JSON list of C-alpha atoms and ligand atoms in Angstrom, two decimals:
[
{"chain": "A", "resi": 29, "resn": "UNK", "atom": "CA", "xyz": [85.21, 102.84, 81.32]},
{"chain": "A", "resi": 30, "resn": "UNK", "atom": "CA", "xyz": [85.82, 101.21, 84.64]},
{"chain": "A", "resi": 31, "resn": "UNK", "atom": "CA", "xyz": [89.00, 99.20, 85.04]},
{"chain": "A", "resi": 32, "resn": "UNK", "atom": "CA", "xyz": [89.50, 96.96, 88.00]},
{"chain": "A", "resi": 33, "resn": "UNK", "atom": "CA", "xyz": [92.24, 94.57, 88.93]},
{"chain": "A", "resi": 34, "resn": "UNK", "atom": "CA", "xyz": [90.02, 91.63, 89.76]},
{"chain": "A", "resi": 35, "resn": "UNK", "atom": "CA", "xyz": [90.81, 89.46, 92.74]},
{"chain": "A", "resi": 36, "resn": "UNK", "atom": "CA", "xyz": [90.74, 86.53, 90.37]},
{"chain": "A", "resi": 37, "resn": "UNK", "atom": "CA", "xyz": [93.95, 84.87, 89.28]},
{"chain": "A", "resi": 38, "resn": "UNK", "atom": "CA", "xyz": [94.18, 82.68, 86.22]},
{"chain": "A", "resi": 39, "resn": "UNK", "atom": "CA", "xyz": [96.32, 79.68, 87.11]},
{"chain": "A", "resi": 40, "resn": "UNK", "atom": "CA", "xyz": [98.00, 78.19, 84.03]},
{"chain": "A", "resi": 41, "resn": "UNK", "atom": "CA", "xyz": [98.66, 74.48, 83.59]},
{"chain": "A", "resi": 42, "resn": "UNK", "atom": "CA", "xyz": [102.31, 75.34, 84.23]},
{"chain": "A", "resi": 43, "resn": "UNK", "atom": "CA", "xyz": [101.31, 76.63, 87.66]},
{"chain": "A", "resi": 44, "resn": "UNK", "atom": "CA", "xyz": [102.04, 80.22, 86.71]},
{"chain": "A", "resi": 45, "resn": "UNK", "atom": "CA", "xyz": [99.64, 82.82, 88.11]},
{"chain": "A", "resi": 46, "resn": "UNK", "atom": "CA", "xyz": [98.32, 85.38, 85.68]},
{"chain": "A", "resi": 47, "resn": "UNK", "atom": "CA", "xyz": [96.50, 88.45, 87.08]},
{"chain": "A", "resi": 48, "resn": "UNK", "atom": "CA", "xyz": [93.13, 89.24, 85.58]},
{"chain": "A", "resi": 49, "resn": "UNK", "atom": "CA", "xyz": [92.11, 92.81, 84.77]},
{"chain": "A", "resi": 50, "resn": "UNK", "atom": "CA", "xyz": [88.46, 93.52, 84.06]},
{"chain": "A", "resi": 51, "resn": "UNK", "atom": "CA", "xyz": [87.26, 96.53, 82.13]},
{"chain": "A", "resi": 52, "resn": "UNK", "atom": "CA", "xyz": [83.57, 97.43, 82.05]},
{"chain": "A", "resi": 53, "resn": "UNK", "atom": "CA", "xyz": [82.70, 99.40, 78.96]},
{"chain": "A", "resi": 54, "resn": "UNK", "atom": "CA", "xyz": [79.60, 101.41, 78.29]},
{"chain": "A", "resi": 55, "resn": "UNK", "atom": "CA", "xyz": [78.13, 100.39, 74.98]},
{"chain": "A", "resi": 56, "resn": "UNK", "atom": "CA", "xyz": [80.03, 97.11, 74.81]},
{"chain": "A", "resi": 57, "resn": "UNK", "atom": "CA", "xyz": [77.89, 94.21, 73.69]},
{"chain": "A", "resi": 58, "resn": "UNK", "atom": "CA", "xyz": [79.95, 91.18, 74.48]},
{"chain": "A", "resi": 59, "resn": "UNK", "atom": "CA", "xyz": [82.85, 89.91, 76.49]},
{"chain": "A", "resi": 60, "resn": "UNK", "atom": "CA", "xyz": [86.26, 90.19, 74.85]},
{"chain": "A", "resi": 61, "resn": "UNK", "atom": "CA", "xyz": [89.31, 88.37, 76.15]},
{"chain": "A", "resi": 62, "resn": "UNK", "atom": "CA", "xyz": [92.76, 89.79, 75.54]},
{"chain": "A", "resi": 63, "resn": "UNK", "atom": "CA", "xyz": [95.61, 87.67, 76.85]},
{"chain": "A", "resi": 64, "resn": "UNK", "atom": "CA", "xyz": [98.60, 90.00, 77.11]},
{"chain": "A", "resi": 65, "resn": "UNK", "atom": "CA", "xyz": [102.02, 88.50, 77.00]},
{"chain": "A", "resi": 66, "resn": "UNK", "atom": "CA", "xyz": [104.31, 91.48, 76.76]},
{"chain": "A", "resi": 67, "resn": "UNK", "atom": "CA", "xyz": [105.96, 92.79, 78.84]},
{"chain": "A", "resi": 68, "resn": "UNK", "atom": "CA", "xyz": [104.09, 90.76, 81.46]},
{"chain": "A", "resi": 69, "resn": "UNK", "atom": "CA", "xyz": [101.44, 88.10, 81.24]},
{"chain": "A", "resi": 70, "resn": "UNK", "atom": "CA", "xyz": [98.08, 89.56, 82.08]},
{"chain": "A", "resi": 71, "resn": "UNK", "atom": "CA", "xyz": [94.54, 88.69, 81.13]},
{"chain": "A", "resi": 72, "resn": "UNK", "atom": "CA", "xyz": [92.34, 91.58, 80.14]},
{"chain": "A", "resi": 73, "resn": "UNK", "atom": "CA", "xyz": [88.63, 91.03, 80.00]},
{"chain": "A", "resi": 74, "resn": "UNK", "atom": "CA", "xyz": [86.50, 93.73, 78.50]},
{"chain": "A", "resi": 75, "resn": "UNK", "atom": "CA", "xyz": [82.81, 93.36, 79.28]},
{"chain": "A", "resi": 76, "resn": "UNK", "atom": "CA", "xyz": [79.57, 95.31, 79.09]},
{"chain": "A", "resi": 77, "resn": "UNK", "atom": "CA", "xyz": [78.52, 97.02, 82.34]},
{"chain": "A", "resi": 78, "resn": "UNK", "atom": "CA", "xyz": [75.51, 94.74, 82.76]},
{"chain": "A", "resi": 79, "resn": "UNK", "atom": "CA", "xyz": [77.61, 91.56, 82.74]},
{"chain": "A", "resi": 80, "resn": "UNK", "atom": "CA", "xyz": [78.73, 90.51, 86.21]},
{"chain": "A", "resi": 81, "resn": "UNK", "atom": "CA", "xyz": [82.36, 89.87, 87.06]},
{"chain": "A", "resi": 82, "resn": "UNK", "atom": "CA", "xyz": [81.66, 86.25, 87.94]},
{"chain": "A", "resi": 83, "resn": "UNK", "atom": "CA", "xyz": [80.00, 85.70, 84.59]},
{"chain": "A", "resi": 84, "resn": "UNK", "atom": "CA", "xyz": [83.00, 87.22, 82.81]},
{"chain": "A", "resi": 85, "resn": "UNK", "atom": "CA", "xyz": [85.32, 84.88, 84.70]},
{"chain": "A", "resi": 86, "resn": "UNK", "atom": "CA", "xyz": [83.16, 81.88, 83.82]},
{"chain": "A", "resi": 87, "resn": "UNK", "atom": "CA", "xyz": [83.47, 82.94, 80.22]},
{"chain": "A", "resi": 88, "resn": "UNK", "atom": "CA", "xyz": [87.24, 83.17, 80.60]},
{"chain": "A", "resi": 89, "resn": "UNK", "atom": "CA", "xyz": [87.41, 79.68, 82.07]},
{"chain": "A", "resi": 90, "resn": "UNK", "atom": "CA", "xyz": [85.37, 78.34, 79.17]},
{"chain": "A", "resi": 91, "resn": "UNK", "atom": "CA", "xyz": [88.12, 79.62, 76.85]},
{"chain": "A", "resi": 92, "resn": "UNK", "atom": "CA", "xyz": [90.94, 78.26, 78.99]},
{"chain": "A", "resi": 93, "resn": "UNK", "atom": "CA", "xyz": [92.44, 76.07, 76.25]},
{"chain": "A", "resi": 94, "resn": "UNK", "atom": "CA", "xyz": [92.79, 79.01, 73.88]},
{"chain": "A", "resi": 95, "resn": "UNK", "atom": "CA", "xyz": [94.32, 81.25, 76.57]},
{"chain": "A", "resi": 96, "resn": "UNK", "atom": "CA", "xyz": [96.80, 78.57, 77.64]},
{"chain": "A", "resi": 97, "resn": "UNK", "atom": "CA", "xyz": [97.92, 78.14, 74.05]},
{"chain": "A", "resi": 98, "resn": "UNK", "atom": "CA", "xyz": [98.68, 81.84, 73.68]},
{"chain": "A", "resi": 99, "resn": "UNK", "atom": "CA", "xyz": [100.60, 82.01, 76.94]},
{"chain": "A", "resi": 100, "resn": "UNK", "atom": "CA", "xyz": [102.55, 78.85, 76.12]},
{"chain": "A", "resi": 101, "resn": "UNK", "atom": "CA", "xyz": [103.78, 80.39, 72.88]},
{"chain": "A", "resi": 102, "resn": "UNK", "atom": "CA", "xyz": [105.46, 83.39, 74.54]},
{"chain": "A", "resi": 103, "resn": "UNK", "atom": "CA", "xyz": [109.13, 83.69, 73.59]},
{"chain": "A", "resi": 104, "resn": "UNK", "atom": "CA", "xyz": [111.78, 83.94, 76.24]},
{"chain": "A", "resi": 105, "resn": "UNK", "atom": "CA", "xyz": [112.53, 87.58, 75.54]},
{"chain": "A", "resi": 106, "resn": "UNK", "atom": "CA", "xyz": [109.83, 89.88, 74.42]},
{"chain": "A", "resi": 107, "resn": "UNK", "atom": "CA", "xyz": [110.53, 92.36, 71.68]},
{"chain": "A", "resi": 108, "resn": "UNK", "atom": "CA", "xyz": [108.57, 95.59, 71.50]},
{"chain": "A", "resi": 109, "resn": "UNK", "atom": "CA", "xyz": [106.91, 96.81, 68.34]},
{"chain": "A", "resi": 110, "resn": "UNK", "atom": "CA", "xyz": [105.09, 99.82, 67.07]},
{"chain": "A", "resi": 111, "resn": "UNK", "atom": "CA", "xyz": [101.56, 99.67, 68.51]},
{"chain": "A", "resi": 112, "resn": "UNK", "atom": "CA", "xyz": [102.48, 97.60, 71.58]},
{"chain": "A", "resi": 113, "resn": "UNK", "atom": "CA", "xyz": [101.40, 98.73, 74.99]},
{"chain": "A", "resi": 114, "resn": "UNK", "atom": "CA", "xyz": [104.00, 98.25, 77.66]},
{"chain": "A", "resi": 115, "resn": "UNK", "atom": "CA", "xyz": [104.10, 99.13, 81.32]},
{"chain": "A", "resi": 116, "resn": "UNK", "atom": "CA", "xyz": [106.93, 100.87, 83.09]},
{"chain": "A", "resi": 117, "resn": "UNK", "atom": "CA", "xyz": [107.04, 102.98, 86.25]},
{"chain": "A", "resi": 118, "resn": "UNK", "atom": "CA", "xyz": [103.41, 101.99, 86.82]},
{"chain": "A", "resi": 119, "resn": "UNK", "atom": "CA", "xyz": [102.37, 103.70, 83.58]},
{"chain": "A", "resi": 120, "resn": "UNK", "atom": "CA", "xyz": [100.54, 102.07, 80.71]},
{"chain": "A", "resi": 121, "resn": "UNK", "atom": "CA", "xyz": [102.39, 103.31, 77.65]},
{"chain": "A", "resi": 122, "resn": "UNK", "atom": "CA", "xyz": [101.39, 102.88, 74.03]},
{"chain": "A", "resi": 123, "resn": "UNK", "atom": "CA", "xyz": [104.40, 102.80, 71.70]},
{"chain": "A", "resi": 124, "resn": "UNK", "atom": "CA", "xyz": [104.01, 104.66, 68.45]},
{"chain": "A", "resi": 125, "resn": "UNK", "atom": "CA", "xyz": [106.63, 104.83, 65.76]},
{"chain": "A", "resi": 126, "resn": "UNK", "atom": "CA", "xyz": [106.75, 108.10, 63.89]},
{"chain": "A", "resi": 127, "resn": "UNK", "atom": "CA", "xyz": [109.50, 108.13, 61.34]},
{"chain": "A", "resi": 128, "resn": "UNK", "atom": "CA", "xyz": [109.49, 111.92, 61.04]},
{"chain": "A", "resi": 129, "resn": "UNK", "atom": "CA", "xyz": [109.80, 112.63, 64.73]},
{"chain": "A", "resi": 130, "resn": "UNK", "atom": "CA", "xyz": [113.10, 114.31, 65.54]},
{"chain": "A", "resi": 131, "resn": "UNK", "atom": "CA", "xyz": [113.09, 113.27, 69.17]},
{"chain": "A", "resi": 132, "resn": "UNK", "atom": "CA", "xyz": [111.21, 110.87, 71.41]},
{"chain": "A", "resi": 133, "resn": "UNK", "atom": "CA", "xyz": [108.17, 112.24, 73.14]},
{"chain": "A", "resi": 134, "resn": "UNK", "atom": "CA", "xyz": [106.29, 110.79, 76.09]},
{"chain": "A", "resi": 135, "resn": "UNK", "atom": "CA", "xyz": [102.89, 112.31, 76.73]},
{"chain": "A", "resi": 136, "resn": "UNK", "atom": "CA", "xyz": [100.06, 111.58, 79.12]},
{"chain": "A", "resi": 137, "resn": "UNK", "atom": "CA", "xyz": [96.65, 111.08, 77.55]},
{"chain": "A", "resi": 138, "resn": "UNK", "atom": "CA", "xyz": [93.32, 112.22, 78.97]},
{"chain": "A", "resi": 139, "resn": "UNK", "atom": "CA", "xyz": [92.52, 108.70, 80.12]},
{"chain": "A", "resi": 140, "resn": "UNK", "atom": "CA", "xyz": [95.59, 108.50, 82.34]},
{"chain": "A", "resi": 141, "resn": "UNK", "atom": "CA", "xyz": [97.45, 106.30, 79.91]},
{"chain": "A", "resi": 142, "resn": "UNK", "atom": "CA", "xyz": [100.57, 107.40, 78.07]},
{"chain": "A", "resi": 143, "resn": "UNK", "atom": "CA", "xyz": [101.84, 107.47, 74.53]},
{"chain": "A", "resi": 144, "resn": "UNK", "atom": "CA", "xyz": [105.50, 107.31, 73.62]},
{"chain": "A", "resi": 145, "resn": "UNK", "atom": "CA", "xyz": [106.29, 108.61, 70.15]},
{"chain": "A", "resi": 146, "resn": "UNK", "atom": "CA", "xyz": [109.55, 107.25, 68.88]},
{"chain": "A", "resi": 147, "resn": "UNK", "atom": "CA", "xyz": [111.32, 108.46, 65.75]},
{"chain": "A", "resi": 148, "resn": "UNK", "atom": "CA", "xyz": [114.25, 107.17, 63.75]},
{"chain": "A", "resi": 149, "resn": "UNK", "atom": "CA", "xyz": [114.72, 104.10, 61.63]},
{"chain": "A", "resi": 150, "resn": "UNK", "atom": "CA", "xyz": [112.77, 100.92, 62.47]},
{"chain": "A", "resi": 151, "resn": "UNK", "atom": "CA", "xyz": [115.88, 99.06, 63.57]},
{"chain": "A", "resi": 152, "resn": "UNK", "atom": "CA", "xyz": [116.47, 101.67, 66.25]},
{"chain": "A", "resi": 153, "resn": "UNK", "atom": "CA", "xyz": [112.95, 101.43, 67.64]},
{"chain": "A", "resi": 154, "resn": "UNK", "atom": "CA", "xyz": [113.61, 99.12, 70.54]},
{"chain": "A", "resi": 155, "resn": "UNK", "atom": "CA", "xyz": [116.83, 100.86, 71.46]},
{"chain": "A", "resi": 156, "resn": "UNK", "atom": "CA", "xyz": [115.09, 104.24, 71.56]},
{"chain": "A", "resi": 157, "resn": "UNK", "atom": "CA", "xyz": [112.25, 102.90, 73.68]},
{"chain": "A", "resi": 158, "resn": "UNK", "atom": "CA", "xyz": [114.79, 101.51, 76.11]},
{"chain": "A", "resi": 159, "resn": "UNK", "atom": "CA", "xyz": [116.59, 104.86, 76.25]},
{"chain": "A", "resi": 160, "resn": "UNK", "atom": "CA", "xyz": [113.36, 106.62, 77.19]},
{"chain": "A", "resi": 161, "resn": "UNK", "atom": "CA", "xyz": [112.57, 104.05, 79.87]},
{"chain": "A", "resi": 162, "resn": "UNK", "atom": "CA", "xyz": [116.05, 104.49, 81.33]},
{"chain": "A", "resi": 163, "resn": "UNK", "atom": "CA", "xyz": [115.79, 108.28, 81.30]},
{"chain": "A", "resi": 164, "resn": "UNK", "atom": "CA", "xyz": [112.40, 108.16, 83.02]},
{"chain": "A", "resi": 165, "resn": "UNK", "atom": "CA", "xyz": [113.68, 105.74, 85.64]},
{"chain": "A", "resi": 166, "resn": "UNK", "atom": "CA", "xyz": [116.67, 107.95, 86.34]},
{"chain": "A", "resi": 167, "resn": "UNK", "atom": "CA", "xyz": [114.34, 110.93, 86.83]},
{"chain": "A", "resi": 168, "resn": "UNK", "atom": "CA", "xyz": [112.23, 108.93, 89.28]},
{"chain": "A", "resi": 169, "resn": "UNK", "atom": "CA", "xyz": [115.24, 107.72, 91.21]},
{"chain": "A", "resi": 170, "resn": "UNK", "atom": "CA", "xyz": [116.55, 111.28, 91.51]},
{"chain": "A", "resi": 171, "resn": "UNK", "atom": "CA", "xyz": [113.20, 112.48, 92.78]},
{"chain": "A", "resi": 172, "resn": "UNK", "atom": "CA", "xyz": [113.13, 109.75, 95.41]},
{"chain": "A", "resi": 173, "resn": "UNK", "atom": "CA", "xyz": [116.66, 110.59, 96.50]},
{"chain": "A", "resi": 174, "resn": "UNK", "atom": "CA", "xyz": [115.83, 114.30, 96.75]},
{"chain": "A", "resi": 175, "resn": "UNK", "atom": "CA", "xyz": [113.06, 113.44, 99.20]},
{"chain": "A", "resi": 176, "resn": "UNK", "atom": "CA", "xyz": [115.66, 112.18, 101.69]},
{"chain": "A", "resi": 177, "resn": "UNK", "atom": "CA", "xyz": [118.13, 114.14, 103.85]},
{"chain": "A", "resi": 178, "resn": "UNK", "atom": "CA", "xyz": [121.23, 115.26, 101.98]},
{"chain": "A", "resi": 179, "resn": "UNK", "atom": "CA", "xyz": [123.55, 113.04, 104.00]},
{"chain": "A", "resi": 180, "resn": "UNK", "atom": "CA", "xyz": [122.16, 110.01, 102.12]},
{"chain": "A", "resi": 181, "resn": "UNK", "atom": "CA", "xyz": [122.68, 111.38, 98.63]},
{"chain": "A", "resi": 182, "resn": "UNK", "atom": "CA", "xyz": [125.13, 109.54, 96.40]},
{"chain": "A", "resi": 183, "resn": "UNK", "atom": "CA", "xyz": [127.93, 111.29, 94.52]},
{"chain": "A", "resi": 184, "resn": "UNK", "atom": "CA", "xyz": [126.82, 109.68, 91.26]},
{"chain": "A", "resi": 185, "resn": "UNK", "atom": "CA", "xyz": [124.02, 107.46, 90.01]},
{"chain": "A", "resi": 186, "resn": "UNK", "atom": "CA", "xyz": [124.51, 104.85, 87.31]},
{"chain": "A", "resi": 187, "resn": "UNK", "atom": "CA", "xyz": [122.06, 102.55, 85.58]},
{"chain": "A", "resi": 188, "resn": "UNK", "atom": "CA", "xyz": [123.29, 99.10, 84.64]},
{"chain": "A", "resi": 189, "resn": "UNK", "atom": "CA", "xyz": [121.98, 95.85, 83.29]},
{"chain": "A", "resi": 190, "resn": "UNK", "atom": "CA", "xyz": [122.97, 93.57, 86.11]},
{"chain": "A", "resi": 191, "resn": "UNK", "atom": "CA", "xyz": [121.66, 90.09, 86.58]},
{"chain": "A", "resi": 192, "resn": "UNK", "atom": "CA", "xyz": [122.51, 89.42, 90.19]},
{"chain": "A", "resi": 193, "resn": "UNK", "atom": "CA", "xyz": [121.80, 92.70, 91.97]},
{"chain": "A", "resi": 194, "resn": "UNK", "atom": "CA", "xyz": [119.13, 95.35, 91.70]},
{"chain": "A", "resi": 195, "resn": "UNK", "atom": "CA", "xyz": [121.29, 97.99, 93.26]},
{"chain": "A", "resi": 196, "resn": "UNK", "atom": "CA", "xyz": [124.72, 98.54, 94.67]},
{"chain": "A", "resi": 197, "resn": "UNK", "atom": "CA", "xyz": [126.61, 101.22, 96.51]},
{"chain": "A", "resi": 198, "resn": "UNK", "atom": "CA", "xyz": [130.35, 101.69, 96.10]},
{"chain": "A", "resi": 199, "resn": "UNK", "atom": "CA", "xyz": [132.69, 103.13, 98.70]},
{"chain": "A", "resi": 200, "resn": "UNK", "atom": "CA", "xyz": [133.44, 105.97, 96.27]},
{"chain": "A", "resi": 201, "resn": "UNK", "atom": "CA", "xyz": [129.81, 107.07, 96.51]},
{"chain": "A", "resi": 202, "resn": "UNK", "atom": "CA", "xyz": [128.44, 105.78, 93.20]},
{"chain": "A", "resi": 203, "resn": "UNK", "atom": "CA", "xyz": [125.09, 104.10, 93.44]},
{"chain": "A", "resi": 204, "resn": "UNK", "atom": "CA", "xyz": [124.13, 101.73, 90.66]},
{"chain": "A", "resi": 205, "resn": "UNK", "atom": "CA", "xyz": [120.69, 100.43, 89.83]},
{"chain": "A", "resi": 206, "resn": "UNK", "atom": "CA", "xyz": [119.39, 97.92, 87.36]},
{"chain": "A", "resi": 207, "resn": "UNK", "atom": "CA", "xyz": [117.46, 99.76, 84.67]},
{"chain": "A", "resi": 208, "resn": "UNK", "atom": "CA", "xyz": [114.99, 96.86, 84.72]},
{"chain": "A", "resi": 209, "resn": "UNK", "atom": "CA", "xyz": [113.59, 98.22, 87.98]},
{"chain": "A", "resi": 210, "resn": "UNK", "atom": "CA", "xyz": [111.53, 100.45, 85.70]},
{"chain": "A", "resi": 211, "resn": "UNK", "atom": "CA", "xyz": [109.33, 97.40, 85.11]},
{"chain": "A", "resi": 212, "resn": "UNK", "atom": "CA", "xyz": [108.79, 96.72, 88.80]},
{"chain": "A", "resi": 213, "resn": "UNK", "atom": "CA", "xyz": [105.99, 98.43, 90.70]},
{"chain": "A", "resi": 214, "resn": "UNK", "atom": "CA", "xyz": [107.19, 101.88, 91.73]},
{"chain": "A", "resi": 215, "resn": "UNK", "atom": "CA", "xyz": [107.06, 101.11, 95.49]},
{"chain": "A", "resi": 216, "resn": "UNK", "atom": "CA", "xyz": [109.39, 98.16, 94.87]},
{"chain": "A", "resi": 217, "resn": "UNK", "atom": "CA", "xyz": [111.80, 100.32, 92.88]},
{"chain": "A", "resi": 218, "resn": "UNK", "atom": "CA", "xyz": [111.64, 102.90, 95.66]},
{"chain": "A", "resi": 219, "resn": "UNK", "atom": "CA", "xyz": [112.54, 100.22, 98.19]},
{"chain": "A", "resi": 220, "resn": "UNK", "atom": "CA", "xyz": [115.71, 99.34, 96.22]},
{"chain": "A", "resi": 221, "resn": "UNK", "atom": "CA", "xyz": [116.69, 103.02, 96.18]},
{"chain": "A", "resi": 222, "resn": "UNK", "atom": "CA", "xyz": [116.17, 103.40, 99.92]},
{"chain": "A", "resi": 223, "resn": "UNK", "atom": "CA", "xyz": [118.07, 100.17, 100.53]},
{"chain": "A", "resi": 224, "resn": "UNK", "atom": "CA", "xyz": [121.12, 101.58, 98.75]},
{"chain": "A", "resi": 225, "resn": "UNK", "atom": "CA", "xyz": [120.80, 104.97, 100.44]},
{"chain": "A", "resi": 226, "resn": "UNK", "atom": "CA", "xyz": [120.79, 103.23, 103.82]},
{"chain": "A", "resi": 227, "resn": "UNK", "atom": "CA", "xyz": [124.12, 101.66, 102.88]},
{"chain": "A", "resi": 228, "resn": "UNK", "atom": "CA", "xyz": [125.64, 105.12, 103.01]},
{"chain": "A", "resi": 229, "resn": "UNK", "atom": "CA", "xyz": [125.43, 104.79, 106.79]},
{"chain": "A", "resi": 230, "resn": "UNK", "atom": "CA", "xyz": [125.75, 101.04, 107.19]},
{"chain": "A", "resi": 231, "resn": "UNK", "atom": "CA", "xyz": [127.78, 99.04, 104.69]},
{"chain": "A", "resi": 232, "resn": "UNK", "atom": "CA", "xyz": [126.40, 95.77, 106.11]},
{"chain": "A", "resi": 233, "resn": "UNK", "atom": "CA", "xyz": [122.97, 94.22, 106.50]},
{"chain": "A", "resi": 234, "resn": "UNK", "atom": "CA", "xyz": [122.90, 94.55, 110.27]},
{"chain": "A", "resi": 235, "resn": "UNK", "atom": "CA", "xyz": [119.74, 95.26, 112.29]},
{"chain": "A", "resi": 236, "resn": "UNK", "atom": "CA", "xyz": [120.87, 98.91, 112.39]},
{"chain": "A", "resi": 237, "resn": "UNK", "atom": "CA", "xyz": [120.92, 98.93, 108.59]},
{"chain": "A", "resi": 238, "resn": "UNK", "atom": "CA", "xyz": [117.40, 97.51, 108.32]},
{"chain": "A", "resi": 239, "resn": "UNK", "atom": "CA", "xyz": [116.22, 100.01, 110.86]},
{"chain": "A", "resi": 240, "resn": "UNK", "atom": "CA", "xyz": [117.61, 102.75, 108.62]},
{"chain": "A", "resi": 241, "resn": "UNK", "atom": "CA", "xyz": [115.86, 101.28, 105.57]},
{"chain": "A", "resi": 242, "resn": "UNK", "atom": "CA", "xyz": [112.53, 101.31, 107.40]},
{"chain": "A", "resi": 243, "resn": "UNK", "atom": "CA", "xyz": [113.10, 104.86, 108.53]},
{"chain": "A", "resi": 244, "resn": "UNK", "atom": "CA", "xyz": [113.68, 105.98, 104.94]},
{"chain": "A", "resi": 245, "resn": "UNK", "atom": "CA", "xyz": [111.07, 103.81, 103.25]},
{"chain": "A", "resi": 246, "resn": "UNK", "atom": "CA", "xyz": [108.32, 103.68, 105.80]},
{"chain": "A", "resi": 247, "resn": "UNK", "atom": "CA", "xyz": [105.94, 100.77, 106.15]},
{"chain": "A", "resi": 248, "resn": "UNK", "atom": "CA", "xyz": [106.11, 97.92, 103.64]},
{"chain": "A", "resi": 249, "resn": "UNK", "atom": "CA", "xyz": [109.78, 96.97, 103.36]},
{"chain": "A", "resi": 250, "resn": "UNK", "atom": "CA", "xyz": [109.00, 93.27, 103.77]},
{"chain": "A", "resi": 251, "resn": "UNK", "atom": "CA", "xyz": [106.35, 93.37, 101.11]},
{"chain": "A", "resi": 252, "resn": "UNK", "atom": "CA", "xyz": [108.71, 95.00, 98.61]},
{"chain": "A", "resi": 253, "resn": "UNK", "atom": "CA", "xyz": [111.44, 92.46, 99.38]},
{"chain": "A", "resi": 254, "resn": "UNK", "atom": "CA", "xyz": [108.99, 89.63, 98.91]},
{"chain": "A", "resi": 255, "resn": "UNK", "atom": "CA", "xyz": [107.88, 91.03, 95.57]},
{"chain": "A", "resi": 256, "resn": "UNK", "atom": "CA", "xyz": [111.47, 91.10, 94.32]},
{"chain": "A", "resi": 257, "resn": "UNK", "atom": "CA", "xyz": [112.13, 87.56, 95.51]},
{"chain": "A", "resi": 258, "resn": "UNK", "atom": "CA", "xyz": [109.04, 86.22, 93.82]},
{"chain": "A", "resi": 259, "resn": "UNK", "atom": "CA", "xyz": [108.98, 88.32, 90.64]},
{"chain": "A", "resi": 260, "resn": "UNK", "atom": "CA", "xyz": [112.48, 89.70, 90.19]},
{"chain": "A", "resi": 261, "resn": "UNK", "atom": "CA", "xyz": [113.43, 87.18, 87.51]},
{"chain": "A", "resi": 262, "resn": "UNK", "atom": "CA", "xyz": [110.52, 88.26, 85.36]},
{"chain": "A", "resi": 263, "resn": "UNK", "atom": "CA", "xyz": [112.06, 91.73, 85.00]},
{"chain": "A", "resi": 264, "resn": "UNK", "atom": "CA", "xyz": [114.71, 90.17, 82.78]},
{"chain": "A", "resi": 265, "resn": "UNK", "atom": "CA", "xyz": [112.19, 89.11, 80.18]},
{"chain": "A", "resi": 266, "resn": "UNK", "atom": "CA", "xyz": [112.13, 92.62, 78.76]},
{"chain": "A", "resi": 267, "resn": "UNK", "atom": "CA", "xyz": [114.30, 93.67, 75.85]},
{"chain": "B", "resi": 28, "resn": "ZN", "atom": "ZN1", "xyz": [122.32, 95.76, 100.61]}
]
């Protein structure tokens, strides 16, 4: 199977841009459209190898009315269920409820995708999924921090559900991050971490501060900032 993020963007009547992902499958006989609404809107097209990308997109456009209807019906908050595939920390993760499982288990499959087995009662499902996402994010943040010189390390790290800020750094040395950064592309999450680490040296947003951010993050600070400005609000649609 060949999966490509096509350059094509599906523009909804509402003006919203929906990325289109095209999968070419050996043995497939026809084009299948899968509008995904959770946790982000995405259009998946599965097509046989011999069908061209432009033909697949023409097919998509011919079904525009149907796709628009599905996207228009998306609730404000999306709830996750057994069998849903969600994306966090740039991983495609299939959620599987297994009542008998003692603990949650996240495993990588042969195809590069992941499966998260969640135990417990059905009413705890979402809560447990969220706990795993938070734990994985915390691990990633710690790894990023360890890649920097010790002088930038915070005394403590906390995850919060903030609406106005993605990260903050207190004078007592506690760095806080929004757990919803797990749904942002990893480079964007990494930018937020480096931003807060840079505040250990500069508590302002002076040119010296931004210089420090660039030094820690490398190339692409502007791009990450732009992504957050344009897409940050969408991270609150989860859970
Ligand atoms: Zn700042």
